[in-house]
mmCIF file of C-alpha atoms and ligand atoms in Angstrom:
data_model
loop_
_atom_site.group_PDB
_atom_site.id
_atom_site.type_symbol
_atom_site.label_atom_id
_atom_site.label_comp_id
_atom_site.label_asym_id
_atom_site.label_seq_id
_atom_site.Cartn_x
_atom_site.Cartn_y
_atom_site.Cartn_z
ATOM 1 C CA UNK A 1442 -30.247 -29.804 13.364
ATOM 2 C CA UNK A 1443 -28.588 -32.527 11.238
ATOM 3 C CA UNK A 1444 -25.392 -31.560 9.378
ATOM 4 C CA UNK A 1445 -26.016 -29.377 6.374
ATOM 5 C CA UNK A 1446 -25.279 -30.942 3.009
ATOM 6 C CA UNK A 1447 -22.748 -29.560 0.751
ATOM 7 C CA UNK A 1448 -24.167 -29.205 -2.855
ATOM 8 C CA UNK A 1449 -22.289 -28.223 -6.096
ATOM 9 C CA UNK A 1450 -23.152 -24.586 -6.654
ATOM 10 C CA UNK A 1451 -23.076 -24.983 -10.362
ATOM 11 C CA UNK A 1452 -26.183 -27.273 -10.301
ATOM 12 C CA UNK A 1453 -29.366 -25.385 -11.002
ATOM 13 C CA UNK A 1454 -31.294 -27.783 -8.738
ATOM 14 C CA UNK A 1455 -28.901 -26.823 -5.894
ATOM 15 C CA UNK A 1456 -29.485 -23.153 -6.477
ATOM 16 C CA UNK A 1457 -33.338 -23.736 -6.511
ATOM 17 C CA UNK A 1458 -33.142 -25.649 -3.261
ATOM 18 C CA UNK A 1459 -30.987 -22.931 -1.589
ATOM 19 C CA UNK A 1460 -33.402 -20.153 -2.829
ATOM 20 C CA UNK A 1461 -36.321 -22.170 -1.369
ATOM 21 C CA UNK A 1462 -34.478 -22.476 2.059
ATOM 22 C CA UNK A 1463 -33.803 -18.742 2.143
ATOM 23 C CA UNK A 1464 -37.358 -17.836 1.181
ATOM 24 C CA UNK A 1465 -38.538 -20.131 4.035
ATOM 25 C CA UNK A 1466 -36.345 -18.283 6.551
ATOM 26 C CA UNK A 1467 -33.379 -20.692 6.635
ATOM 27 C CA UNK A 1468 -29.609 -20.172 6.320
ATOM 28 C CA UNK A 1469 -27.484 -21.050 3.322
ATOM 29 C CA UNK A 1470 -23.737 -20.552 2.986
ATOM 30 C CA UNK A 1471 -22.742 -19.559 -0.506
ATOM 31 C CA UNK A 1472 -19.656 -18.672 -2.456
ATOM 32 C CA UNK A 1473 -18.721 -15.087 -3.459
ATOM 33 C CA UNK A 1474 -15.531 -13.879 -5.138
ATOM 34 C CA UNK A 1475 -14.168 -12.741 -1.740
ATOM 35 C CA UNK A 1476 -15.113 -15.229 0.894
ATOM 36 C CA UNK A 1477 -18.055 -17.490 1.654
ATOM 37 C CA UNK A 1478 -21.100 -15.751 2.978
ATOM 38 C CA UNK A 1479 -23.759 -17.014 5.418
ATOM 39 C CA UNK A 1480 -26.956 -15.786 3.851
ATOM 40 C CA UNK A 1481 -30.525 -15.224 4.983
ATOM 41 C CA UNK A 1482 -33.509 -13.219 3.555
ATOM 42 C CA UNK A 1483 -32.448 -9.677 4.374
ATOM 43 C CA UNK A 1484 -36.072 -8.657 5.071
ATOM 44 C CA UNK A 1485 -36.820 -11.566 7.478
ATOM 45 C CA UNK A 1486 -35.618 -10.356 10.855
ATOM 46 C CA UNK A 1487 -36.006 -13.780 12.516
ATOM 47 C CA UNK A 1488 -33.828 -15.393 9.815
ATOM 48 C CA UNK A 1489 -31.301 -12.611 10.201
ATOM 49 C CA UNK A 1490 -31.350 -13.084 14.020
ATOM 50 C CA UNK A 1491 -30.245 -16.784 13.425
ATOM 51 C CA UNK A 1492 -27.141 -15.515 11.531
ATOM 52 C CA UNK A 1493 -26.094 -13.559 14.666
ATOM 53 C CA UNK A 1494 -26.858 -16.643 16.821
ATOM 54 C CA UNK A 1495 -24.953 -19.176 14.657
ATOM 55 C CA UNK A 1496 -21.957 -16.982 14.188
ATOM 56 C CA UNK A 1497 -22.014 -15.890 17.858
ATOM 57 C CA UNK A 1498 -21.642 -12.360 16.418
ATOM 58 C CA UNK A 1499 -22.395 -9.379 18.591
ATOM 59 C CA UNK A 1500 -25.649 -7.648 17.473
ATOM 60 C CA UNK A 1501 -23.814 -4.298 17.211
ATOM 61 C CA UNK A 1502 -22.047 -5.477 14.045
ATOM 62 C CA UNK A 1503 -24.023 -4.752 10.903
ATOM 63 C CA UNK A 1504 -24.418 -7.215 7.980
ATOM 64 C CA UNK A 1505 -23.885 -6.573 4.264
ATOM 65 C CA UNK A 1506 -26.990 -6.809 2.075
ATOM 66 C CA UNK A 1507 -26.213 -8.616 -1.243
ATOM 67 C CA UNK A 1508 -28.148 -7.741 -4.325
ATOM 68 C CA UNK A 1509 -27.970 -8.881 -7.971
ATOM 69 C CA UNK A 1510 -27.570 -5.435 -9.672
ATOM 70 C CA UNK A 1511 -27.645 -1.694 -9.081
ATOM 71 C CA UNK A 1512 -31.357 -1.483 -9.805
ATOM 72 C CA UNK A 1513 -32.066 -3.803 -6.850
ATOM 73 C CA UNK A 1514 -29.637 -1.959 -4.672
ATOM 74 C CA UNK A 1515 -31.846 1.163 -5.025
ATOM 75 C CA UNK A 1516 -34.651 -0.627 -3.174
ATOM 76 C CA UNK A 1517 -32.612 -0.899 -0.001
ATOM 77 C CA UNK A 1518 -30.411 2.344 0.085
ATOM 78 C CA UNK A 1519 -30.549 6.051 -0.672
ATOM 79 C CA UNK A 1520 -27.585 6.481 -3.049
ATOM 80 C CA UNK A 1521 -26.190 9.985 -3.241
ATOM 81 C CA UNK A 1522 -26.563 11.595 -6.689
ATOM 82 C CA UNK A 1523 -22.916 12.286 -6.919
ATOM 83 C CA UNK A 1524 -20.517 9.454 -7.469
ATOM 84 C CA UNK A 1525 -22.800 6.499 -6.799
ATOM 85 C CA UNK A 1526 -23.468 5.495 -10.336
ATOM 86 C CA UNK A 1527 -19.793 5.773 -11.277
ATOM 87 C CA UNK A 1528 -18.806 3.546 -8.368
ATOM 88 C CA UNK A 1529 -21.555 0.997 -9.220
ATOM 89 C CA UNK A 1530 -20.788 0.924 -12.906
ATOM 90 C CA UNK A 1531 -17.021 0.598 -12.308
ATOM 91 C CA UNK A 1532 -16.931 -1.916 -9.401
ATOM 92 C CA UNK A 1533 -20.258 -3.877 -9.501
ATOM 93 C CA UNK A 1534 -20.377 -6.814 -9.568
ATOM 94 C CA UNK A 1535 -17.231 -6.925 -7.421
ATOM 95 C CA UNK A 1536 -15.696 -6.548 -3.981
ATOM 96 C CA UNK A 1537 -16.856 -3.149 -3.024
ATOM 97 C CA UNK A 1538 -19.492 -2.602 -0.354
ATOM 98 C CA UNK A 1539 -21.184 0.782 -0.387
ATOM 99 C CA UNK A 1540 -22.439 2.212 2.960
ATOM 100 C CA UNK A 1541 -25.431 4.582 2.325
ATOM 101 C CA UNK A 1542 -28.377 5.785 4.296
ATOM 102 C CA UNK A 1543 -30.852 2.890 4.576
ATOM 103 C CA UNK A 1544 -34.454 2.629 3.359
ATOM 104 C CA UNK A 1545 -37.239 1.629 5.715
ATOM 105 C CA UNK A 1546 -37.570 -1.929 4.202
ATOM 106 C CA UNK A 1547 -34.208 -2.911 5.661
ATOM 107 C CA UNK A 1548 -34.866 -4.327 9.210
ATOM 108 C CA UNK A 1549 -32.944 -2.657 11.992
ATOM 109 C CA UNK A 1550 -31.326 -6.108 12.920
ATOM 110 C CA UNK A 1551 -29.478 -6.056 9.589
ATOM 111 C CA UNK A 1552 -27.846 -2.690 10.150
ATOM 112 C CA UNK A 1553 -27.451 -3.078 14.001
ATOM 113 C CA UNK A 1554 -29.727 -0.194 14.449
ATOM 114 C CA UNK A 1555 -27.631 2.224 12.256
ATOM 115 C CA UNK A 1556 -29.377 4.424 9.844
ATOM 116 C CA UNK A 1557 -26.961 3.308 7.058
ATOM 117 C CA UNK A 1558 -26.775 0.022 5.216
ATOM 118 C CA UNK A 1559 -23.776 -1.705 3.461
ATOM 119 C CA UNK A 1560 -24.808 -3.062 -0.057
ATOM 120 C CA UNK A 1561 -22.784 -4.872 -2.666
ATOM 121 C CA UNK A 1562 -23.291 -6.967 -5.831
ATOM 122 C CA UNK A 1563 -21.003 -10.003 -5.507
ATOM 123 C CA UNK A 1564 -19.092 -11.024 -8.665
ATOM 124 C CA UNK A 1565 -19.713 -14.764 -8.525
ATOM 125 C CA UNK A 1566 -22.075 -16.504 -10.872
ATOM 126 C CA UNK A 1567 -23.472 -18.772 -8.199
ATOM 127 C CA UNK A 1568 -24.063 -15.848 -5.747
ATOM 128 C CA UNK A 1569 -25.836 -13.880 -8.426
ATOM 129 C CA UNK A 1570 -27.938 -16.978 -9.439
ATOM 130 C CA UNK A 1571 -28.942 -17.520 -5.794
ATOM 131 C CA UNK A 1572 -30.027 -13.965 -5.278
ATOM 132 C CA UNK A 1573 -32.046 -13.908 -8.525
ATOM 133 C CA UNK A 1574 -33.707 -17.329 -7.745
ATOM 134 C CA UNK A 1575 -34.560 -16.183 -4.292
ATOM 135 C CA UNK A 1576 -36.064 -13.039 -5.708
ATOM 136 C CA UNK A 1577 -34.913 -11.054 -2.545
ATOM 137 C CA UNK A 1578 -31.812 -9.372 -1.178
ATOM 138 C CA UNK A 1579 -29.571 -11.722 0.982
ATOM 139 C CA UNK A 1580 -27.982 -10.439 4.149
ATOM 140 C CA UNK A 1581 -24.662 -12.185 4.667
ATOM 141 C CA UNK A 1582 -21.623 -11.889 6.889
ATOM 142 C CA UNK A 1583 -18.602 -14.066 6.244
ATOM 143 C CA UNK A 1584 -19.594 -17.714 7.084
ATOM 144 C CA UNK A 1585 -17.157 -18.228 10.047
ATOM 145 C CA UNK A 1586 -17.475 -17.957 13.786
ATOM 146 C CA UNK A 1587 -17.097 -14.311 14.925
ATOM 147 C CA UNK A 1588 -13.470 -13.233 15.186
ATOM 148 C CA UNK A 1589 -11.960 -16.228 13.348
ATOM 149 C CA UNK A 1590 -10.485 -16.303 9.851
ATOM 150 C CA UNK A 1591 -12.934 -15.955 7.070
ATOM 151 C CA UNK A 1592 -13.730 -18.991 4.927
ATOM 152 C CA UNK A 1593 -12.467 -19.229 1.310
ATOM 153 C CA UNK A 1594 -13.516 -22.854 0.663
ATOM 154 C CA UNK A 1595 -16.802 -24.735 1.292
ATOM 155 C CA UNK A 1596 -14.870 -27.028 3.594
ATOM 156 C CA UNK A 1597 -13.835 -24.109 5.853
ATOM 157 C CA UNK A 1598 -17.618 -23.410 6.281
ATOM 158 C CA UNK A 1599 -18.437 -27.070 6.993
ATOM 159 C CA UNK A 1600 -15.705 -27.264 9.699
ATOM 160 C CA UNK A 1601 -17.303 -24.530 11.883
ATOM 161 C CA UNK A 1602 -21.013 -24.260 10.928
ATOM 162 C CA UNK A 1603 -22.224 -27.425 9.339
ATOM 163 C CA UNK A 1604 -24.343 -28.461 12.327
ATOM 164 C CA UNK A 1605 -26.206 -25.262 12.484
ATOM 165 C CA UNK A 1606 -27.117 -24.206 8.964
ATOM 166 C CA UNK A 1607 -29.343 -25.615 6.352
ATOM 167 C CA UNK A 1608 -27.151 -25.891 3.180
ATOM 168 C CA UNK A 1609 -23.744 -25.089 1.950
ATOM 169 C CA UNK A 1610 -23.243 -24.243 -1.682
ATOM 170 C CA UNK A 1611 -19.760 -25.335 -2.861
ATOM 171 C CA UNK A 1612 -18.435 -22.979 -5.577
ATOM 172 C CA UNK A 1613 -14.693 -23.880 -5.126
ATOM 173 C CA UNK A 1614 -11.996 -21.664 -3.766
ATOM 174 C CA UNK A 1615 -12.789 -17.981 -3.702
ATOM 175 C CA UNK A 1616 -10.850 -16.011 -6.405
ATOM 176 C CA UNK A 1617 -10.221 -12.767 -4.543
ATOM 177 C CA UNK A 1618 -9.818 -14.305 -1.063
ATOM 178 C CA UNK A 1619 -10.030 -11.134 1.156
ATOM 179 C CA UNK A 1620 -13.378 -9.473 1.950
ATOM 180 C CA UNK A 1621 -14.819 -6.510 0.121
ATOM 181 C CA UNK A 1622 -13.647 -3.032 0.652
ATOM 182 C CA UNK A 1623 -16.261 -1.184 2.748
ATOM 183 C CA UNK A 1624 -16.699 2.409 1.498
ATOM 184 C CA UNK A 1625 -19.053 4.810 3.219
ATOM 185 C CA UNK A 1626 -20.583 7.421 0.934
ATOM 186 C CA UNK A 1627 -23.144 8.305 3.547
ATOM 187 C CA UNK A 1628 -21.266 11.384 4.832
ATOM 188 C CA UNK A 1629 -19.763 14.493 3.132
ATOM 189 C CA UNK A 1630 -16.356 12.741 2.476
ATOM 190 C CA UNK A 1631 -16.095 9.167 1.200
ATOM 191 C CA UNK A 1632 -14.421 6.967 3.779
ATOM 192 C CA UNK A 1633 -12.902 3.529 3.500
ATOM 193 C CA UNK A 1634 -14.044 1.743 6.683
ATOM 194 C CA UNK A 1635 -12.376 -1.568 5.738
ATOM 195 C CA UNK A 1636 -9.657 -2.220 3.144
ATOM 196 C CA UNK A 1637 -10.308 -5.202 0.940
ATOM 197 C CA UNK A 1638 -10.554 -6.484 -2.708
ATOM 198 C CA UNK A 1639 -10.786 -3.030 -4.353
ATOM 199 C CA UNK A 1640 -7.861 -0.689 -3.469
ATOM 200 C CA UNK A 1641 -8.003 2.912 -2.455
ATOM 201 C CA UNK A 1642 -6.164 3.937 -5.544
ATOM 202 C CA UNK A 1643 -8.726 2.234 -7.747
ATOM 203 C CA UNK A 1644 -11.543 4.124 -5.943
ATOM 204 C CA UNK A 1645 -9.661 7.402 -6.052
ATOM 205 C CA UNK A 1646 -9.456 7.136 -9.836
ATOM 206 C CA UNK A 1647 -13.273 7.136 -10.044
ATOM 207 C CA UNK A 1648 -14.357 9.621 -7.309
ATOM 208 C CA UNK A 1649 -11.193 11.447 -6.207
ATOM 209 C CA UNK A 1650 -9.714 11.534 -2.656
ATOM 210 C CA UNK A 1651 -11.057 9.229 0.010
ATOM 211 C CA UNK A 1652 -10.428 9.038 3.707
ATOM 212 C CA UNK A 1653 -8.973 5.858 5.056
ATOM 213 C CA UNK A 1654 -9.952 4.889 8.609
ATOM 214 C CA UNK A 1655 -9.205 1.173 8.598
ATOM 215 C CA UNK A 1656 -5.896 1.013 10.331
ATOM 216 C CA UNK A 1657 -6.091 -1.108 13.518
ATOM 217 C CA UNK A 1658 -6.153 1.137 16.590
ATOM 218 C CA UNK A 1659 -8.174 3.866 14.887
ATOM 219 C CA UNK A 1660 -11.618 4.661 16.358
ATOM 220 C CA UNK A 1661 -14.346 2.205 15.677
ATOM 221 C CA UNK A 1662 -16.692 3.253 12.935
ATOM 222 C CA UNK A 1663 -17.279 -0.041 11.344
ATOM 223 C CA UNK A 1664 -17.342 -2.916 13.750
ATOM 224 C CA UNK A 1665 -15.245 -4.845 11.356
ATOM 225 C CA UNK A 1666 -12.381 -2.648 12.507
ATOM 226 C CA UNK A 1667 -12.323 -4.527 15.808
ATOM 227 C CA UNK A 1668 -8.797 -5.428 16.507
ATOM 228 C CA UNK A 1669 -9.627 -8.860 17.583
ATOM 229 C CA UNK A 1670 -10.684 -10.243 14.278
ATOM 230 C CA UNK A 1671 -9.494 -12.650 11.573
ATOM 231 C CA UNK A 1672 -7.711 -14.480 14.523
ATOM 232 C CA UNK A 1673 -5.960 -17.809 14.488
ATOM 233 C CA UNK A 1674 -5.961 -19.826 17.722
ATOM 234 C CA UNK A 1675 -2.189 -20.097 17.473
ATOM 235 C CA UNK A 1676 -0.590 -16.675 18.311
ATOM 236 C CA UNK A 1677 0.768 -14.811 15.274
ATOM 237 C CA UNK A 1678 3.455 -12.261 15.120
ATOM 238 C CA UNK A 1679 4.459 -10.072 12.190
ATOM 239 C CA UNK A 1680 8.325 -10.021 12.093
ATOM 240 C CA UNK A 1681 10.897 -8.996 9.549
ATOM 241 C CA UNK A 1682 12.942 -11.848 8.151
ATOM 242 C CA UNK A 1683 16.085 -10.569 9.909
ATOM 243 C CA UNK A 1684 14.362 -10.322 13.273
ATOM 244 C CA UNK A 1685 16.034 -12.803 15.738
ATOM 245 C CA UNK A 1686 12.608 -13.544 17.188
ATOM 246 C CA UNK A 1687 11.441 -14.785 13.705
ATOM 247 C CA UNK A 1688 13.711 -17.918 13.809
ATOM 248 C CA UNK A 1689 12.424 -20.910 15.860
ATOM 249 C CA UNK A 1690 14.255 -21.608 19.114
ATOM 250 C CA UNK A 1691 15.513 -25.064 19.794
ATOM 251 C CA UNK A 1692 12.663 -27.510 20.118
ATOM 252 C CA UNK A 1693 9.952 -24.909 19.164
ATOM 253 C CA UNK A 1694 7.460 -25.580 16.423
ATOM 254 C CA UNK A 1695 6.957 -22.452 14.432
ATOM 255 C CA UNK A 1696 4.741 -21.987 11.276
ATOM 256 C CA UNK A 1697 5.724 -19.272 8.740
ATOM 257 C CA UNK A 1698 3.463 -17.390 6.421
ATOM 258 C CA UNK A 1699 5.459 -15.419 3.745
ATOM 259 C CA UNK A 1700 4.992 -13.944 0.322
ATOM 260 C CA UNK A 1701 7.924 -15.945 -1.164
ATOM 261 C CA UNK A 1702 10.246 -18.597 0.021
ATOM 262 C CA UNK A 1703 12.513 -17.564 3.076
ATOM 263 C CA UNK A 1704 16.185 -16.897 2.165
ATOM 264 C CA UNK A 1705 18.569 -19.757 2.918
ATOM 265 C CA UNK A 1706 18.095 -22.596 5.308
ATOM 266 C CA UNK A 1707 15.336 -22.439 7.892
ATOM 267 C CA UNK A 1708 13.844 -24.416 10.813
ATOM 268 C CA UNK A 1709 10.104 -23.688 10.353
ATOM 269 C CA UNK A 1710 7.963 -26.784 11.003
ATOM 270 C CA UNK A 1711 5.386 -25.485 8.541
ATOM 271 C CA UNK A 1712 5.652 -23.080 5.617
ATOM 272 C CA UNK A 1713 2.946 -21.272 3.776
ATOM 273 C CA UNK A 1714 4.185 -19.325 0.689
ATOM 274 C CA UNK A 1715 1.439 -17.012 -0.557
ATOM 275 C CA UNK A 1716 2.862 -16.299 -4.025
ATOM 276 C CA UNK A 1717 6.258 -17.555 -5.134
ATOM 277 C CA UNK A 1718 6.208 -14.820 -7.926
ATOM 278 C CA UNK A 1719 5.249 -11.997 -5.499
ATOM 279 C CA UNK A 1720 1.707 -11.534 -7.159
ATOM 280 C CA UNK A 1721 -0.479 -9.783 -4.494
ATOM 281 C CA UNK A 1722 -3.671 -11.138 -6.051
ATOM 282 C CA UNK A 1723 -2.478 -14.659 -5.802
ATOM 283 C CA UNK A 1724 -1.250 -13.961 -2.282
ATOM 284 C CA UNK A 1725 -4.671 -12.562 -1.199
ATOM 285 C CA UNK A 1726 -6.506 -15.536 -2.575
ATOM 286 C CA UNK A 1727 -4.295 -17.882 -0.620
ATOM 287 C CA UNK A 1728 -4.135 -15.915 2.674
ATOM 288 C CA UNK A 1729 -7.035 -17.353 4.701
ATOM 289 C CA UNK A 1730 -6.518 -20.884 3.524
ATOM 290 C CA UNK A 1731 -2.798 -20.571 4.634
ATOM 291 C CA UNK A 1732 -3.820 -19.217 8.104
ATOM 292 C CA UNK A 1733 -6.396 -21.893 8.573
ATOM 293 C CA UNK A 1734 -3.897 -24.605 7.584
ATOM 294 C CA UNK A 1735 -1.127 -23.318 9.913
ATOM 295 C CA UNK A 1736 -3.668 -23.005 12.640
ATOM 296 C CA UNK A 1737 -4.603 -26.697 12.348
ATOM 297 C CA UNK A 1738 -1.038 -27.981 12.729
ATOM 298 C CA UNK A 1739 -0.778 -27.678 16.570
ATOM 299 C CA UNK A 1740 2.156 -25.302 16.392
ATOM 300 C CA UNK A 1741 3.620 -23.197 19.156
ATOM 301 C CA UNK A 1742 3.403 -19.960 17.265
ATOM 302 C CA UNK A 1743 3.129 -18.436 13.773
ATOM 303 C CA UNK A 1744 5.288 -15.813 12.193
ATOM 304 C CA UNK A 1745 4.303 -13.669 9.188
ATOM 305 C CA UNK A 1746 6.855 -11.749 7.206
ATOM 306 C CA UNK A 1747 5.294 -8.323 6.154
ATOM 307 C CA UNK A 1748 4.234 -7.972 2.531
ATOM 308 C CA UNK A 1749 4.665 -4.712 0.605
ATOM 309 C CA UNK A 1750 1.595 -2.497 1.194
ATOM 310 C CA UNK A 1751 0.784 -1.993 -2.556
ATOM 311 C CA UNK A 1752 -2.380 -3.043 -4.165
ATOM 312 C CA UNK A 1753 -4.037 -5.925 -2.283
ATOM 313 C CA UNK A 1754 -1.012 -5.932 0.000
ATOM 314 C CA UNK A 1755 -2.881 -3.247 2.033
ATOM 315 C CA UNK A 1756 -5.775 -5.576 2.737
ATOM 316 C CA UNK A 1757 -3.398 -8.560 3.373
ATOM 317 C CA UNK A 1758 -1.407 -6.541 5.982
ATOM 318 C CA UNK A 1759 -4.652 -5.283 7.500
ATOM 319 C CA UNK A 1760 -5.857 -8.851 8.093
ATOM 320 C CA UNK A 1761 -2.452 -9.926 9.352
ATOM 321 C CA UNK A 1762 -2.282 -7.064 11.816
ATOM 322 C CA UNK A 1763 -5.635 -7.824 13.273
ATOM 323 C CA UNK A 1764 -4.754 -11.512 13.577
ATOM 324 C CA UNK A 1765 -1.493 -10.535 15.385
ATOM 325 C CA UNK A 1766 -3.421 -7.881 17.601
ATOM 326 C CA UNK A 1767 -5.550 -10.648 19.056
ATOM 327 C CA UNK A 1768 -2.819 -12.664 20.622
HETATM 328 O O1 TXA B 2896 -16.590 -9.657 1.083
HETATM 329 C C1 TXA B 2896 -17.367 -9.418 1.900
HETATM 330 O O2 TXA B 2896 -17.747 -8.311 2.337
HETATM 331 C C2 TXA B 2896 -18.069 -10.692 2.560
HETATM 332 C C3 TXA B 2896 -18.884 -11.374 1.664
HETATM 333 C C4 TXA B 2896 -19.730 -12.522 2.186
HETATM 334 O O3 TXA B 2896 -19.774 -10.468 0.904
HETATM 335 N N1 TXA B 2896 -18.876 -10.302 3.691
HETATM 336 C C5 TXA B 2896 -18.266 -9.819 4.896
HETATM 337 O O4 TXA B 2896 -19.192 -9.579 5.853
HETATM 338 O O5 TXA B 2896 -17.141 -9.713 5.054
HETATM 339 P P1 TXA B 2896 -18.905 -9.305 7.366
HETATM 340 O O6 TXA B 2896 -20.121 -9.263 8.129
HETATM 341 O O7 TXA B 2896 -17.898 -10.305 7.811
HETATM 342 O O8 TXA B 2896 -18.180 -7.943 7.295
HETATM 343 C C6 TXA B 2896 -18.975 -6.724 7.024
HETATM 344 C C7 TXA B 2896 -18.298 -5.559 7.405
HETATM 345 C C8 TXA B 2896 -18.162 -5.399 8.846
HETATM 346 O O9 TXA B 2896 -16.944 -4.807 9.119
HETATM 347 C C9 TXA B 2896 -19.244 -4.315 9.181
HETATM 348 O O10 TXA B 2896 -19.007 -3.695 10.310
HETATM 349 C C10 TXA B 2896 -19.259 -3.517 7.928
HETATM 350 O O11 TXA B 2896 -19.033 -4.368 6.918
HETATM 351 N N2 TXA B 2896 -20.569 -2.855 7.733
HETATM 352 C C11 TXA B 2896 -21.703 -3.434 7.306
HETATM 353 N N3 TXA B 2896 -22.744 -2.489 7.338
HETATM 354 C C12 TXA B 2896 -22.179 -1.370 7.718
HETATM 355 C C13 TXA B 2896 -22.712 0.015 7.985
HETATM 356 N N4 TXA B 2896 -23.989 0.268 7.802
HETATM 357 N N5 TXA B 2896 -21.887 0.940 8.461
HETATM 358 C C14 TXA B 2896 -20.524 0.625 8.681
HETATM 359 N N6 TXA B 2896 -20.071 -0.586 8.461
HETATM 360 C C15 TXA B 2896 -20.760 -1.597 7.966
HETATM 361 MG MG1 MG B 2897 -16.492 -11.330 8.785
#
C-alpha cells in the first residue's frame, strides 16, 4: 500500500472521503479528545481484522466501539436500567467507555469473543462528524503499534502506521491526551478496568462507589491492563527527585519527565516538563508527546518523577508505571 495521506479533519470533503473508505472496509486514523483512533466499520469483521493485523495486536484484546450518541449506543449494547442513562448524560460525549453485555450485531472479533462490548461517544467534532457521515459505528483502538505509547498527534500515527492504512485525519493535538476510562457496568458492581480521562471521583458522584482494578499487577480483566503497555523503547524508571539513581552518572545521557522544573542545577540531557503550573489536565495532554519525544533522542535511560495521584494524576501514574514495568 502507498503511504496514507494526511487530510485536515475540519474539511468536509476529508470527512466524506474518510467515511467512504470506512464504508468500503478500509482503515482511517482519526482524532478524538483522548488519543488518535484507528477506525474501521465495527460491523465488518474483515475490516476489523485488518486493525489487529496493522497494529500487531493480539486478538484477545477487545476494541472500543465508537458511536455518535446514546441512541446509537443502544443498537450495540444492553445497557442496564440502573445508572446507564445518568452516566451517558453526564459523560457523553467524553472520555468514558462503558462495558456492557453486547448485542448480536457486534461481531465476535470486535469483542475478542467476550460477551461484553466497550462503547463510547468521543467528544471531538471531527470524530462525531466521521461517525455520522459513515452512518455506522466505528471500532477503533489507539492508532499505535501494540504496546507502544498512544498517539496524540497525526504525526505520531504517520510515523508508525502511514504505510498500512488508507487515510489519516489531522485534527491537531488531542485535548485530553490519555485514553478513556473503561468502566464495566456489566456486573453487579461497577468496576473501573482502566483509569483515564474521567476520574473515579467524578464517576462516584453519579453512581456511587465503584471498584478499581486497574493497578498494574492486578489480575487481568481488561487486556489494557497488561503491564507491558504504553512502553518507550528507552527504559524508564519512576524515581523520586531525591533518589541518587535519578541523577545522571558521568557520561550518561538521561531524559527526565517531570511535572515541573527540577530543583536547582541538573545534568539531564533532555527535559520534558508536563505542566510548569502543576495543572494535571495540561500534564495529561502533554504526557504521550513528551514520552515519544524523549524516546526519539537516543538516550541511555529515562527518569520520571512521580506526580500526585489526584484527578488525572491517577491516569498519568498508571501509564508511567506500565511504561516502567516493561523495561
Ligand atoms: O480513549 C480511548 O479509549 C481510545 C480512543 C481511540 O477512543 N481508544 C483506546 O483503545 O484506547 P484501545 O484499544 O487502545 O484500548 C481499549 C481498552 C483496552 O484496554 C481493552 O482491553 C478495553 O478497552 N476493552 C474494550 N472492550 C472491552 C470489554 N468488552 N471488556 C473489557 N475491556 C474492554
Ligand atoms: Mg491502546
